[in-house]
């Protein structure tokens, strides 16, 4: 399935997806500016940051900011929660506000999330998890999908069991991250283990975990039998990367500084200057780590700590431009 088939469209229910490389939902990363850039540069599909279902129903500002799609199509919203009522009501709100697809989070390993019995903690109680799935599917007329891990730990690899039941309940696509919750992001994702899900579901299957290069994309699909691939951390500092894996051209190295600067300015506009500067810092750091290999620690600290948005923009852009003057192999080695 590489490269031409990765570029081929597919469907989630009736919703057409333009290619088979999906940007993973990442809390604190895949906000609206990041998703806008990822789609511009060729990602097949992008997913919002995780939206807490109860908080959305209770009308919190953060949940509404995460819900925004600003006309992006398809608009896929990921919901998290532990109670069927809140998940169903949040799904209705998302659908009423432009969501084309709802994704249920049963994969997040963060202690803050599982401490509330959401995310991957739901895999410890499949019957309860199915009650959330059924309520969400019944609440909306748009496709509902599911993202999870292989299981809670190596002694409970129950993703095939849950996936099969989820398909029967009306789930129209399932994504599997090839680790257990207890692995967090340690070690290597087990791409072969995802195939056990392929063997029990007929809906589209997406494979996720440690996909960074075109060769990774080819191999995870071969070993898992999946229909599409999801890429997450590999896109940090390069929002165009999902599109590149799908066959779109990589931005010229001379253009990267301008794209990164635009990303920074989009974040300032989206969040407001004071909040935007803080939210942008992790992104600036990823860009600098990838594309400004000669920057000194003091120079980087100046960019990362300044509260003057214009100063940050000037220093950041200059550092990336200096990096673009290096031979391409030197940038990639960094």
Tab-separated table of C-alpha atoms in Angstrom:
chain	number	residue	atom	x	y	z
A	1	UNK	CA	0.000	0.000	0.000
A	2	UNK	CA	2.835	2.423	-0.701
A	3	UNK	CA	3.114	5.051	-1.971
A	4	UNK	CA	0.192	5.229	-4.404
A	5	UNK	CA	-2.328	3.477	-2.160
A	6	UNK	CA	-1.501	5.766	0.771
A	7	UNK	CA	-2.557	8.613	-1.500
A	8	UNK	CA	-5.844	6.867	-2.345
A	9	UNK	CA	-9.081	8.162	-0.811
A	10	UNK	CA	-11.303	6.087	1.456
A	11	UNK	CA	-14.505	6.569	3.432
A	12	UNK	CA	-15.524	6.763	7.076
A	13	UNK	CA	-19.166	5.909	6.717
A	14	UNK	CA	-20.375	8.328	4.028
A	15	UNK	CA	-17.574	10.849	4.675
A	16	UNK	CA	-14.821	10.889	2.026
A	17	UNK	CA	-11.225	11.096	3.264
A	18	UNK	CA	-8.757	12.302	0.644
A	19	UNK	CA	-5.847	10.037	1.572
A	20	UNK	CA	-4.799	7.427	4.117
A	21	UNK	CA	-2.475	9.418	6.401
A	22	UNK	CA	-4.240	10.866	9.442
A	23	UNK	CA	-2.865	13.391	11.916
A	24	UNK	CA	-3.318	11.994	15.424
A	25	UNK	CA	-5.174	13.973	18.084
A	26	UNK	CA	-2.568	15.303	20.526
A	27	UNK	CA	-3.550	17.356	23.543
A	28	UNK	CA	-1.746	20.677	23.552
A	29	UNK	CA	-0.548	20.148	19.974
A	30	UNK	CA	-3.305	19.660	17.403
A	31	UNK	CA	-5.115	22.903	18.053
A	32	UNK	CA	-6.843	24.744	15.225
A	33	UNK	CA	-3.722	26.479	13.818
A	34	UNK	CA	-1.788	23.200	13.692
A	35	UNK	CA	-4.677	21.371	12.034
A	36	UNK	CA	-5.119	24.143	9.470
A	37	UNK	CA	-1.485	23.831	8.428
A	38	UNK	CA	-1.574	20.032	8.384
A	39	UNK	CA	-4.565	20.024	6.043
A	40	UNK	CA	-3.015	22.707	3.848
A	41	UNK	CA	0.062	20.545	3.359
A	42	UNK	CA	-1.800	17.362	2.542
A	43	UNK	CA	-2.891	15.390	5.620
A	44	UNK	CA	-5.807	13.152	4.725
A	45	UNK	CA	-7.657	13.905	7.947
A	46	UNK	CA	-6.987	15.851	11.132
A	47	UNK	CA	-8.516	15.364	14.572
A	48	UNK	CA	-9.101	17.902	17.327
A	49	UNK	CA	-7.390	17.784	20.651
A	50	UNK	CA	-9.299	15.652	23.120
A	51	UNK	CA	-12.479	17.462	24.217
A	52	UNK	CA	-13.776	16.553	27.670
A	53	UNK	CA	-17.440	15.651	27.177
A	54	UNK	CA	-18.797	16.916	30.491
A	55	UNK	CA	-16.889	20.192	30.229
A	56	UNK	CA	-18.273	20.764	26.728
A	57	UNK	CA	-21.836	20.254	27.926
A	58	UNK	CA	-21.133	22.567	30.853
A	59	UNK	CA	-19.943	25.214	28.394
A	60	UNK	CA	-16.315	25.729	29.443
A	61	UNK	CA	-14.213	28.068	27.312
A	62	UNK	CA	-11.378	25.559	26.821
A	63	UNK	CA	-13.686	22.841	25.507
A	64	UNK	CA	-15.255	25.225	23.006
A	65	UNK	CA	-11.835	26.396	21.834
A	66	UNK	CA	-10.878	22.776	21.188
A	67	UNK	CA	-14.133	22.109	19.349
A	68	UNK	CA	-13.606	24.836	16.751
A	69	UNK	CA	-13.234	23.702	13.169
A	70	UNK	CA	-13.282	27.079	11.371
A	71	UNK	CA	-14.548	25.475	8.206
A	72	UNK	CA	-12.036	22.609	8.081
A	73	UNK	CA	-13.528	19.640	6.259
A	74	UNK	CA	-13.916	16.931	7.298
A	75	UNK	CA	-14.121	18.192	10.893
A	76	UNK	CA	-13.357	15.295	13.238
A	77	UNK	CA	-13.876	15.901	16.966
A	78	UNK	CA	-12.433	13.587	19.603
A	79	UNK	CA	-14.456	13.275	22.799
A	80	UNK	CA	-13.340	11.818	26.117
A	81	UNK	CA	-15.380	10.887	29.145
A	82	UNK	CA	-16.530	8.154	31.477
A	83	UNK	CA	-20.307	8.594	31.506
A	84	UNK	CA	-22.649	7.722	28.674
A	85	UNK	CA	-24.917	10.710	29.308
A	86	UNK	CA	-22.168	13.298	28.942
A	87	UNK	CA	-20.669	11.569	25.912
A	88	UNK	CA	-24.033	11.500	24.129
A	89	UNK	CA	-24.841	15.130	24.927
A	90	UNK	CA	-21.370	16.286	23.920
A	91	UNK	CA	-21.640	14.383	20.647
A	92	UNK	CA	-24.904	16.191	19.884
A	93	UNK	CA	-23.269	19.557	20.576
A	94	UNK	CA	-20.297	18.695	18.371
A	95	UNK	CA	-22.551	17.557	15.534
A	96	UNK	CA	-24.695	20.667	15.839
A	97	UNK	CA	-21.535	22.780	15.585
A	98	UNK	CA	-20.144	21.320	12.399
A	99	UNK	CA	-18.515	18.025	13.338
A	100	UNK	CA	-18.546	15.511	10.485
A	101	UNK	CA	-17.109	12.647	12.560
A	102	UNK	CA	-16.976	11.935	16.310
A	103	UNK	CA	-14.013	9.977	17.689
A	104	UNK	CA	-14.154	8.334	21.129
A	105	UNK	CA	-10.926	8.442	23.133
A	106	UNK	CA	-10.132	5.131	24.776
A	107	UNK	CA	-6.393	5.364	24.262
A	108	UNK	CA	-5.004	8.279	26.271
A	109	UNK	CA	-2.564	6.930	28.902
A	110	UNK	CA	-2.128	10.183	30.881
A	111	UNK	CA	-2.576	9.828	34.640
A	112	UNK	CA	-4.846	12.882	34.713
A	113	UNK	CA	-7.187	11.202	32.234
A	114	UNK	CA	-7.169	7.636	33.518
A	115	UNK	CA	-7.491	8.948	37.066
A	116	UNK	CA	-10.955	10.053	36.019
A	117	UNK	CA	-11.597	6.590	34.544
A	118	UNK	CA	-11.510	7.956	30.999
A	119	UNK	CA	-9.126	7.305	28.106
A	120	UNK	CA	-7.417	3.935	28.204
A	121	UNK	CA	-8.847	3.199	31.664
A	122	UNK	CA	-12.083	2.319	29.863
A	123	UNK	CA	-10.346	-0.728	28.377
A	124	UNK	CA	-10.346	-2.267	31.856
A	125	UNK	CA	-14.156	-2.451	31.780
A	126	UNK	CA	-15.338	-3.356	28.268
A	127	UNK	CA	-19.016	-3.517	29.258
A	128	UNK	CA	-18.917	0.030	30.587
A	129	UNK	CA	-16.906	1.162	27.559
A	130	UNK	CA	-19.562	-0.297	25.267
A	131	UNK	CA	-22.261	1.632	27.095
A	132	UNK	CA	-20.453	4.862	26.182
A	133	UNK	CA	-19.999	3.739	22.603
A	134	UNK	CA	-23.653	2.773	22.189
A	135	UNK	CA	-24.887	6.049	23.687
A	136	UNK	CA	-22.628	8.129	21.470
A	137	UNK	CA	-23.568	6.256	18.292
A	138	UNK	CA	-27.293	6.575	19.056
A	139	UNK	CA	-27.005	10.290	19.826
A	140	UNK	CA	-25.874	11.455	16.374
A	141	UNK	CA	-26.405	10.775	12.686
A	142	UNK	CA	-22.730	11.276	11.776
A	143	UNK	CA	-20.069	8.530	11.877
A	144	UNK	CA	-18.563	7.621	15.245
A	145	UNK	CA	-15.072	6.135	15.440
A	146	UNK	CA	-12.947	4.696	18.231
A	147	UNK	CA	-9.280	5.100	19.173
A	148	UNK	CA	-7.687	2.760	21.699
A	149	UNK	CA	-4.554	0.824	22.599
A	150	UNK	CA	-3.781	-2.885	22.519
A	151	UNK	CA	-5.040	-3.195	26.079
A	152	UNK	CA	-4.380	-2.003	29.599
A	153	UNK	CA	-1.272	-4.171	30.010
A	154	UNK	CA	0.326	-7.211	28.420
A	155	UNK	CA	-1.972	-9.512	30.380
A	156	UNK	CA	-5.131	-7.893	29.003
A	157	UNK	CA	-4.713	-7.400	25.270
A	158	UNK	CA	-8.430	-6.988	24.690
A	159	UNK	CA	-8.455	-4.572	21.741
A	160	UNK	CA	-9.804	-7.261	19.353
A	161	UNK	CA	-12.675	-8.079	21.721
A	162	UNK	CA	-13.622	-4.424	22.202
A	163	UNK	CA	-13.217	-3.612	18.502
A	164	UNK	CA	-15.520	-6.441	17.486
A	165	UNK	CA	-18.201	-5.333	19.930
A	166	UNK	CA	-17.717	-1.703	18.927
A	167	UNK	CA	-18.326	-2.562	15.266
A	168	UNK	CA	-21.523	-4.354	16.239
A	169	UNK	CA	-22.563	-1.218	18.152
A	170	UNK	CA	-22.132	0.966	15.078
A	171	UNK	CA	-18.551	2.220	15.231
A	172	UNK	CA	-17.408	2.926	11.656
A	173	UNK	CA	-13.606	2.991	12.050
A	174	UNK	CA	-11.173	1.910	14.733
A	175	UNK	CA	-7.637	3.165	15.383
A	176	UNK	CA	-5.170	1.091	17.371
A	177	UNK	CA	-1.991	2.426	18.953
A	178	UNK	CA	0.386	-0.499	19.133
A	179	UNK	CA	1.191	-0.204	22.832
A	180	UNK	CA	-0.612	-0.969	26.074
A	181	UNK	CA	-1.524	1.772	28.497
A	182	UNK	CA	1.162	0.615	30.914
A	183	UNK	CA	3.813	1.108	28.238
A	184	UNK	CA	2.881	4.779	27.845
A	185	UNK	CA	5.238	5.688	24.975
A	186	UNK	CA	8.144	3.495	26.048
A	187	UNK	CA	9.786	0.850	23.871
A	188	UNK	CA	8.543	0.245	20.358
A	189	UNK	CA	4.953	-0.003	19.206
A	190	UNK	CA	3.979	-3.586	18.330
A	191	UNK	CA	2.742	-3.272	14.757
A	192	UNK	CA	2.189	-7.025	14.393
A	193	UNK	CA	-0.192	-7.102	17.363
A	194	UNK	CA	-2.566	-4.709	15.609
A	195	UNK	CA	-3.299	-7.442	13.054
A	196	UNK	CA	-5.400	-9.286	15.650
A	197	UNK	CA	-7.902	-6.446	15.350
A	198	UNK	CA	-7.820	-6.630	11.557
A	199	UNK	CA	-8.861	-10.259	11.780
A	200	UNK	CA	-12.103	-9.502	13.637
A	201	UNK	CA	-13.412	-6.261	12.078
A	202	UNK	CA	-14.462	-5.328	8.570
A	203	UNK	CA	-14.651	-1.568	9.148
A	204	UNK	CA	-11.595	0.559	8.268
A	205	UNK	CA	-8.642	0.006	10.588
A	206	UNK	CA	-6.007	2.647	11.285
A	207	UNK	CA	-2.583	1.723	12.686
A	208	UNK	CA	-0.717	4.120	14.980
A	209	UNK	CA	2.557	4.209	16.861
A	210	UNK	CA	6.161	5.179	16.007
A	211	UNK	CA	5.453	6.138	12.398
A	212	UNK	CA	8.071	8.661	11.308
A	213	UNK	CA	9.296	7.842	7.812
A	214	UNK	CA	7.728	6.646	4.554
A	215	UNK	CA	9.351	3.294	5.231
A	216	UNK	CA	7.634	3.166	8.641
A	217	UNK	CA	4.289	3.894	6.997
A	218	UNK	CA	4.810	1.087	4.499
A	219	UNK	CA	5.883	-1.375	7.170
A	220	UNK	CA	3.153	-0.684	9.722
A	221	UNK	CA	0.495	-1.180	7.069
A	222	UNK	CA	2.085	-4.402	5.825
A	223	UNK	CA	2.429	-5.875	9.291
A	224	UNK	CA	-0.899	-4.738	10.718
A	225	UNK	CA	-3.138	-5.167	7.683
A	226	UNK	CA	-4.548	-1.704	8.359
A	227	UNK	CA	-6.252	0.502	5.785
A	228	UNK	CA	-4.610	3.745	6.882
A	229	UNK	CA	-1.919	5.090	9.181
A	230	UNK	CA	-2.053	7.697	11.924
A	231	UNK	CA	1.006	9.790	12.736
A	232	UNK	CA	1.410	11.850	15.889
A	233	UNK	CA	4.694	12.801	17.519
A	234	UNK	CA	6.494	12.615	14.172
A	235	UNK	CA	4.573	15.744	13.127
A	236	UNK	CA	5.783	17.855	16.016
A	237	UNK	CA	7.820	20.681	14.519
A	238	UNK	CA	6.670	19.777	11.012
A	239	UNK	CA	2.907	20.087	10.537
A	240	UNK	CA	3.340	19.194	6.865
A	241	UNK	CA	4.698	15.721	7.672
A	242	UNK	CA	1.443	13.748	7.398
A	243	UNK	CA	0.994	15.159	3.913
A	244	UNK	CA	4.540	14.223	2.982
A	245	UNK	CA	3.897	10.612	4.025
A	246	UNK	CA	0.838	10.665	1.758
A	247	UNK	CA	2.982	11.699	-1.197
A	248	UNK	CA	2.748	15.491	-1.117
A	249	UNK	CA	5.982	17.424	-1.625
A	250	UNK	CA	8.095	18.401	1.352
A	251	UNK	CA	8.348	22.184	1.739
A	252	UNK	CA	11.559	23.623	0.396
A	253	UNK	CA	14.032	24.021	3.231
A	254	UNK	CA	14.224	27.687	2.411
A	255	UNK	CA	10.469	27.998	3.065
A	256	UNK	CA	10.404	26.301	6.446
A	257	UNK	CA	11.286	29.466	8.368
A	258	UNK	CA	8.355	31.287	6.786
A	259	UNK	CA	5.910	28.438	7.475
A	260	UNK	CA	7.046	28.199	11.091
A	261	UNK	CA	6.717	31.947	11.557
A	262	UNK	CA	3.221	31.852	10.086
A	263	UNK	CA	2.350	29.057	12.518
A	264	UNK	CA	3.528	31.220	15.412
A	265	UNK	CA	1.485	34.180	14.206
A	266	UNK	CA	-1.599	31.982	13.741
A	267	UNK	CA	-1.303	30.877	17.360
A	268	UNK	CA	-1.063	34.476	18.569
A	269	UNK	CA	-4.199	35.324	16.631
A	270	UNK	CA	-6.089	32.258	17.846
A	271	UNK	CA	-5.232	32.516	21.558
A	272	UNK	CA	-4.416	36.187	21.973
A	273	UNK	CA	-0.879	37.427	22.489
A	274	UNK	CA	-0.201	36.576	26.136
A	275	UNK	CA	-1.670	33.063	26.028
A	276	UNK	CA	-0.458	32.449	22.484
A	277	UNK	CA	3.174	33.088	23.383
A	278	UNK	CA	2.983	30.460	26.121
A	279	UNK	CA	1.147	27.883	24.015
A	280	UNK	CA	3.558	28.386	21.112
A	281	UNK	CA	6.748	27.703	23.033
A	282	UNK	CA	6.662	23.937	22.700
A	283	UNK	CA	6.152	24.308	18.946
A	284	UNK	CA	8.997	26.818	18.647
A	285	UNK	CA	11.243	24.389	20.492
A	286	UNK	CA	10.395	21.540	18.135
A	287	UNK	CA	11.072	23.701	15.066
A	288	UNK	CA	14.384	24.895	16.493
A	289	UNK	CA	15.470	21.379	17.447
A	290	UNK	CA	14.781	20.145	13.928
A	291	UNK	CA	15.852	23.065	11.769
A	292	UNK	CA	18.246	25.293	13.717
A	293	UNK	CA	21.021	22.875	14.643
A	294	UNK	CA	23.617	25.574	15.289
A	295	UNK	CA	21.560	27.655	17.701
A	296	UNK	CA	23.203	28.091	21.106
A	297	UNK	CA	21.528	27.319	24.373
A	298	UNK	CA	21.459	30.993	25.282
A	299	UNK	CA	19.899	31.957	21.953
A	300	UNK	CA	17.235	29.302	22.301
A	301	UNK	CA	16.512	30.353	25.893
A	302	UNK	CA	16.024	33.928	24.721
A	303	UNK	CA	13.402	32.836	22.208
A	304	UNK	CA	11.661	30.505	24.619
A	305	UNK	CA	11.423	32.927	27.556
A	306	UNK	CA	10.760	36.303	25.952
A	307	UNK	CA	7.308	37.807	26.532
A	308	UNK	CA	7.674	40.196	23.594
A	309	UNK	CA	5.937	38.533	20.636
A	310	UNK	CA	7.733	40.669	18.054
A	311	UNK	CA	11.133	39.922	19.535
A	312	UNK	CA	10.314	36.211	19.614
A	313	UNK	CA	9.187	36.295	15.979
A	314	UNK	CA	12.347	38.079	14.808
A	315	UNK	CA	14.760	35.834	16.714
A	316	UNK	CA	12.885	32.656	15.834
A	317	UNK	CA	12.699	33.432	12.125
A	318	UNK	CA	16.376	34.428	12.000
A	319	UNK	CA	17.448	31.194	13.704
A	320	UNK	CA	15.487	29.076	11.236
A	321	UNK	CA	16.761	31.061	8.265
A	322	UNK	CA	20.308	30.479	9.452
A	323	UNK	CA	19.529	26.775	9.654
A	324	UNK	CA	18.132	26.781	6.120
A	325	UNK	CA	21.469	28.089	4.857
A	326	UNK	CA	23.144	24.866	5.984
A	327	UNK	CA	23.326	21.872	3.633
A	328	UNK	CA	20.120	19.862	3.809
A	329	UNK	CA	21.932	16.804	5.148
A	330	UNK	CA	23.207	18.828	8.097
A	331	UNK	CA	19.670	19.911	8.988
A	332	UNK	CA	18.306	16.379	8.753
A	333	UNK	CA	21.153	14.988	10.852
A	334	UNK	CA	20.260	17.430	13.579
